[in-house]
Amino acid sequence: MSGSTGIAILGAGLFPGMAYLPALVTLSSVGAIPPLKAIYSRSEKSAKELAGVAAGSLGVTAEIYFDQPESAERNLDALLARTDIAAVIIALPITVQPAIILRALKAGKHVLSEKPVAANVKTGLDLIKEAAPFVAKGLVWRVAENFEVEPVYVKVRELIAAKKIGEVQSFKASVKVYLDQTSEWYNTPWRTKPEYQGGFLLDGGVHTSAALRTMLPNFTSSQIISFASLNKEYLAPKDTIHAIVKSDSYNGTLDFTWAWPTRSHPNSDETVIMGSTGFVGIARRKVEEGGGWRVTVNSLASSSPQEYKETEDTYEFKSSGVVEEFRSFFDVTFGGRKEDGLVGNPKNALFDVALIQGTLNSEGQLLDLGELWVKG
Ligand SMILES: *[C@@H]1O[C@H](CO)[C@@H](O)[C@H](O)[C@H]1NC(C)=O
Ligand SMILES: *[C@@H]1O[C@H](CO)[C@@H](O)[C@H](O)[C@H]1NC(C)=O
């Protein structure tokens, strides 16, 4: 897989250092990966910092590119003009990312770009339309939505498809995040004063949507009724939503808040899926216990109430979604595997934006997510 052609990372914020480089290290420990040749950031300083971390962890010398200070040999166009870079992985602020995805595609690069695909459905639809001719010519564009490939959600999808809990009848998905003004995430300027709907609700909520559409059958044809609120002023515009979801064959609830009062959480599962003959509970494991998730599956094991019996299975999962999404992206861009539209499909990522947009705008009105998703 390695050779003279390599990859570049565009964006040198928190996530590339925390997740991208470790994922590349993990993948390079089990096989050849395309070499990291360049790093771009708006500022020379952050590009240099991330390149320093890459040198230490991956043992590569990535050349740096930046906008400030201005330099024609070191700007993004110069990076995109390099013929030895075949693919770029982009993690830039939500509002600037769509234009850069298009610049990269126009320059003939394969693209893996961070979620959310866009700040709102309209921008996302336009982006997908403008990207289509490049994709038709054979370039790969995927959205990096790691929850689609997290082993925990893939496993629950398999359990549900195998009818371990019978027919899905309802679910609840709960997100409770404590975030104060000292958080490094809060202190990314584009997140402190977001110029996009929902703030952290959009940035983080799309993941839960992706997890739900990965696990639940036909989740994308749901309708919703929602209320959105702001509980902590510094998390404006909105930090909390409560929604009821009605799908073809099941109903459910969403409660997402980034205004949780404490670092500790109540002792309950964050997602529960109820079926006709059992249930699945998904809980986050404490970092002290190794992090990741614990899944519990309880199923009725007898058909007669007189001889009541049930079984319980538990599974534990570490988080490896970023590694999996990179592996899958490299398989199609460098490994010759055919794109099948299943992982990282921008249209599916746009559904997640539609779900959050719907929860922010419903104000108690019933909204059809399927319609919002395709029309904006
Ligand atoms: C999903 O929707 C399709 C089309 O409406 C339907 O045929 C199918 O049975 C549904 N699947 C489940 C698991 O509900
Ligand atoms: C979901 O809600 C609808 C009411 O809109 C109801 O008719 C349907 O039975 C519910 N489905 C389940 C599985 O509870």
Short mmCIF file of C-alpha atoms and ligand atoms in Angstrom, two decimals, residues 168-170 223 245-252 274, ligand 2:
data_model
loop_
_atom_site.label_atom_id
_atom_site.label_comp_id
_atom_site.label_asym_id
_atom_site.label_seq_id
_atom_site.Cartn_x
_atom_site.Cartn_y
_atom_site.Cartn_z
CA VAL A 168 -37.69 -3.17 17.58
CA GLN A 169 -40.53 -1.30 19.31
CA SER A 170 -38.90 1.66 20.98
CA GLN A 223 -40.57 12.02 12.00
CA VAL A 245 -39.11 10.19 17.26
CA LYS A 246 -41.67 8.20 15.30
CA SER A 247 -40.29 5.74 12.80
CA ASP A 248 -42.08 3.29 10.45
CA SER A 249 -42.29 0.53 13.01
CA TYR A 250 -41.05 1.92 16.35
CA ASN A 251 -40.95 5.13 18.39
CA GLY A 252 -38.33 6.61 20.65
CA MET A 274 -36.62 -2.27 23.42
C1 LIG B 2 -45.59 4.64 17.48
O1 LIG B 2 -46.51 5.69 17.61
C2 LIG B 2 -47.67 5.58 16.80
C3 LIG B 2 -48.54 6.81 17.03
O2 LIG B 2 -48.18 7.81 16.13
C4 LIG B 2 -48.45 4.34 17.15
O3 LIG B 2 -49.56 4.19 16.29
C5 LIG B 2 -47.50 3.12 17.02
O4 LIG B 2 -48.19 1.96 17.46
C6 LIG B 2 -46.26 3.33 17.86
N1 LIG B 2 -45.38 2.22 17.61
C7 LIG B 2 -44.93 1.43 18.57
C8 LIG B 2 -44.12 0.25 18.13
O5 LIG B 2 -45.15 1.64 19.76
#
